[in-house]
Amino acid sequence: MVLLRTAPSMADRVRLAFSRRARHYNAAASLQRAVAWRLAHHCRHLPLPAGPMADLGAGTGLLSNALEQQRPGLQLLRLDACAALLEQGARQQTEAAALATPAAAAPQLLWDLNDGLPAGLDGAALLVSSFALHWLEDPYASLGQWCDALAPGGWLGLAVPIAGSFPQWHQAAAAAGVACTALPLPEGDRLLAVAAPRLQLRQATILRFSQRGPSGRSLLRPMGAIGAGSSRTKPLGVGGWRRLEAHWPHDPDGPRSLSWDVLLLLGRRTPMEQKR
């Protein structure tokens, strides 16, 4: 009898890619670190009701660590589907604690956000997430679930790359006649259409980050270095990469660029006293 092996799902491929690069994630994730710190800065003085608090798709804990540093006494549950990233985060926290005042280990939960939220997060006081929502099968439905899980007066802090990112990559692929293997990203307007009826939005800003380098491939390499290179599109061959590189837009002095659009959203579920 011949057993046919089914192809791994996108979620499985994403998890495997991050697992393979978990040890290198923090060292290479400069953009993710910068965005996490900025989002944490916006959350540091929020008036929080009673209830659980969690970092959704926490990975190694860049966001939760940043928020706990900026708001001492706060502790968030780190929730992620990649055990290797959670383990790496715990390992680095232990190493950092050895050099400072020992602290209790941050709570973690291995959980696939494609399955919704765990029951323990119902009535959440604070849910935060950075560079995670776009990996989910239905980011719009997941965002709705996150909003609805908040307690009255609870807050959602979100940073997610959105459609409109990587215009140089898309332009080069179209000009070269090859597939663009960039991950399709959620549309900012649709995300806001989900959040706006559910939350009082304090902030909804699109941030643009740009990087420059000697080649298009050099600009894409950092994504692979942290395990974020998974795609729903078949990889390009050597010839396809050469054509893509030849058509990558560049400045007169030669450098190429790659830009990201990141939606930073901060919203509060209407407190009970305002509903009366």
mmCIF file of N, CA, C and O in Angstrom, residues 88-123:
data_model
loop_
_atom_site.group_PDB
_atom_site.id
_atom_site.type_symbol
_atom_site.label_atom_id
_atom_site.label_comp_id
_atom_site.label_asym_id
_atom_site.label_seq_id
_atom_site.Cartn_x
_atom_site.Cartn_y
_atom_site.Cartn_z
ATOM 1 N N GLN A 88 12.957 30.182 23.233
ATOM 2 C CA GLN A 88 14.058 31.118 23.073
ATOM 3 C C GLN A 88 13.829 32.372 23.922
ATOM 4 O O GLN A 88 14.741 32.884 24.559
ATOM 5 N N GLY A 89 12.583 32.839 23.941
ATOM 6 C CA GLY A 89 12.263 33.990 24.769
ATOM 7 C C GLY A 89 12.492 33.713 26.239
ATOM 8 O O GLY A 89 13.051 34.546 26.967
ATOM 9 N N ALA A 90 12.067 32.545 26.702
ATOM 10 C CA ALA A 90 12.261 32.180 28.106
ATOM 11 C C ALA A 90 13.742 32.051 28.433
ATOM 12 O O ALA A 90 14.198 32.472 29.511
ATOM 13 N N ARG A 91 14.509 31.493 27.507
ATOM 14 C CA ARG A 91 15.951 31.330 27.716
ATOM 15 C C ARG A 91 16.634 32.693 27.849
ATOM 16 O O ARG A 91 17.453 32.912 28.746
ATOM 17 N N GLN A 92 16.263 33.620 26.989
ATOM 18 C CA GLN A 92 16.886 34.936 27.037
ATOM 19 C C GLN A 92 16.458 35.711 28.276
ATOM 20 O O GLN A 92 17.247 36.475 28.840
ATOM 21 N N GLN A 93 15.221 35.504 28.716
ATOM 22 C CA GLN A 93 14.772 36.161 29.942
ATOM 23 C C GLN A 93 15.546 35.625 31.143
ATOM 24 O O GLN A 93 15.926 36.377 32.038
ATOM 25 N N THR A 94 15.813 34.324 31.163
ATOM 26 C CA THR A 94 16.579 33.725 32.254
ATOM 27 C C THR A 94 17.997 34.267 32.271
ATOM 28 O O THR A 94 18.553 34.585 33.329
ATOM 29 N N GLU A 95 18.602 34.407 31.086
ATOM 30 C CA GLU A 95 19.962 34.937 30.999
ATOM 31 C C GLU A 95 20.010 36.386 31.466
ATOM 32 O O GLU A 95 20.950 36.796 32.151
ATOM 33 N N ALA A 96 18.984 37.170 31.090
ATOM 34 C CA ALA A 96 18.945 38.577 31.504
ATOM 35 C C ALA A 96 18.752 38.683 33.012
ATOM 36 O O ALA A 96 19.346 39.540 33.679
ATOM 37 N N ALA A 97 17.924 37.806 33.583
ATOM 38 C CA ALA A 97 17.656 37.846 35.018
ATOM 39 C C ALA A 97 18.911 37.513 35.825
ATOM 40 O O ALA A 97 19.083 37.999 36.947
ATOM 41 N N ALA A 98 19.796 36.712 35.251
ATOM 42 C CA ALA A 98 21.023 36.351 35.948
ATOM 43 C C ALA A 98 21.942 37.557 36.124
ATOM 44 O O ALA A 98 22.792 37.571 37.017
ATOM 45 N N LEU A 99 21.753 38.574 35.286
ATOM 46 C CA LEU A 99 22.580 39.772 35.350
ATOM 47 C C LEU A 99 21.911 40.892 36.124
ATOM 48 O O LEU A 99 22.487 41.960 36.307
ATOM 49 N N ALA A 100 20.671 40.676 36.555
ATOM 50 C CA ALA A 100 19.917 41.718 37.252
ATOM 51 C C ALA A 100 19.188 41.092 38.433
ATOM 52 O O ALA A 100 19.476 39.976 38.865
ATOM 53 N N THR A 101 18.206 41.821 38.938
ATOM 54 C CA THR A 101 17.410 41.294 40.037
ATOM 55 C C THR A 101 16.537 40.153 39.544
ATOM 56 O O THR A 101 15.782 40.330 38.578
ATOM 57 N N PRO A 102 16.612 38.979 40.134
ATOM 58 C CA PRO A 102 15.796 37.853 39.659
ATOM 59 C C PRO A 102 14.307 38.188 39.685
ATOM 60 O O PRO A 102 13.816 38.836 40.598
ATOM 61 N N ALA A 103 13.599 37.748 38.644
ATOM 62 C CA ALA A 103 12.160 37.989 38.556
ATOM 63 C C ALA A 103 11.467 36.671 38.222
ATOM 64 O O ALA A 103 12.083 35.732 37.710
ATOM 65 N N ALA A 104 10.192 36.621 38.501
ATOM 66 C CA ALA A 104 9.429 35.416 38.187
ATOM 67 C C ALA A 104 9.382 35.208 36.679
ATOM 68 O O ALA A 104 9.329 36.174 35.902
ATOM 69 N N ALA A 105 9.448 33.957 36.257
ATOM 70 C CA ALA A 105 9.412 33.648 34.834
ATOM 71 C C ALA A 105 8.078 34.108 34.244
ATOM 72 O O ALA A 105 7.022 33.942 34.854
ATOM 73 N N ALA A 106 8.142 34.701 33.052
ATOM 74 C CA ALA A 106 6.929 35.174 32.398
ATOM 75 C C ALA A 106 6.065 33.982 31.989
ATOM 76 O O ALA A 106 6.573 32.976 31.490
ATOM 77 N N PRO A 107 4.751 34.060 32.190
ATOM 78 C CA PRO A 107 3.874 32.950 31.801
ATOM 79 C C PRO A 107 3.797 32.821 30.284
ATOM 80 O O PRO A 107 3.824 33.815 29.562
ATOM 81 N N GLN A 108 3.705 31.596 29.826
ATOM 82 C CA GLN A 108 3.629 31.307 28.398
ATOM 83 C C GLN A 108 2.522 30.306 28.131
ATOM 84 O O GLN A 108 2.157 29.504 28.993
ATOM 85 N N LEU A 109 2.008 30.348 26.884
ATOM 86 C CA LEU A 109 1.012 29.367 26.459
ATOM 87 C C LEU A 109 1.238 29.048 24.991
ATOM 88 O O LEU A 109 1.255 29.954 24.146
ATOM 89 N N LEU A 110 1.448 27.769 24.697
ATOM 90 C CA LEU A 110 1.568 27.325 23.307
ATOM 91 C C LEU A 110 0.162 27.236 22.735
ATOM 92 O O LEU A 110 -0.654 26.409 23.165
ATOM 93 N N TRP A 111 -0.150 28.095 21.747
ATOM 94 C CA TRP A 111 -1.521 28.199 21.262
ATOM 95 C C TRP A 111 -1.528 28.705 19.828
ATOM 96 O O TRP A 111 -0.819 29.656 19.493
ATOM 97 N N ASP A 112 -2.353 28.090 18.983
ATOM 98 C CA ASP A 112 -2.514 28.522 17.596
ATOM 99 C C ASP A 112 -3.665 29.519 17.521
ATOM 100 O O ASP A 112 -4.827 29.158 17.759
ATOM 101 N N LEU A 113 -3.362 30.757 17.195
ATOM 102 C CA LEU A 113 -4.388 31.802 17.131
ATOM 103 C C LEU A 113 -5.389 31.581 16.006
ATOM 104 O O LEU A 113 -6.448 32.220 15.991
ATOM 105 N N ASN A 114 -5.096 30.698 15.076
ATOM 106 C CA ASN A 114 -6.088 30.343 14.064
ATOM 107 C C ASN A 114 -7.286 29.629 14.695
ATOM 108 O O ASN A 114 -8.352 29.544 14.076
ATOM 109 N N ASP A 115 -7.106 29.120 15.911
ATOM 110 C CA ASP A 115 -8.191 28.446 16.628
ATOM 111 C C ASP A 115 -8.960 29.397 17.540
ATOM 112 O O ASP A 115 -9.754 28.961 18.380
ATOM 113 N N GLY A 116 -8.738 30.692 17.393
ATOM 114 C CA GLY A 116 -9.380 31.671 18.262
ATOM 115 C C GLY A 116 -8.525 31.952 19.485
ATOM 116 O O GLY A 116 -7.322 31.689 19.503
ATOM 117 N N LEU A 117 -9.140 32.471 20.519
ATOM 118 C CA LEU A 117 -8.435 32.764 21.768
ATOM 119 C C LEU A 117 -8.797 31.734 22.830
ATOM 120 O O LEU A 117 -9.922 31.227 22.850
ATOM 121 N N PRO A 118 -7.874 31.430 23.735
ATOM 122 C CA PRO A 118 -8.213 30.514 24.836
ATOM 123 C C PRO A 118 -9.252 31.148 25.753
ATOM 124 O O PRO A 118 -9.315 32.375 25.901
ATOM 125 N N ALA A 119 -10.046 30.320 26.401
ATOM 126 C CA ALA A 119 -11.129 30.822 27.256
ATOM 127 C C ALA A 119 -10.606 31.703 28.380
ATOM 128 O O ALA A 119 -11.306 32.606 28.853
ATOM 129 N N GLY A 120 -9.379 31.484 28.797
ATOM 130 C CA GLY A 120 -8.812 32.253 29.890
ATOM 131 C C GLY A 120 -8.598 33.716 29.576
ATOM 132 O O GLY A 120 -8.315 34.509 30.480
ATOM 133 N N LEU A 121 -8.734 34.107 28.309
ATOM 134 C CA LEU A 121 -8.555 35.512 27.940
ATOM 135 C C LEU A 121 -9.879 36.247 27.772
ATOM 136 O O LEU A 121 -9.882 37.420 27.379
ATOM 137 N N ASP A 122 -10.996 35.587 28.066
ATOM 138 C CA ASP A 122 -12.282 36.293 28.040
ATOM 139 C C ASP A 122 -12.268 37.403 29.090
ATOM 140 O O ASP A 122 -11.813 37.208 30.213
ATOM 141 N N GLY A 123 -12.773 38.577 28.721
ATOM 142 C CA GLY A 123 -12.770 39.698 29.641
ATOM 143 C C GLY A 123 -11.387 40.265 29.857
ATOM 144 O O GLY A 123 -11.037 40.692 30.966
#
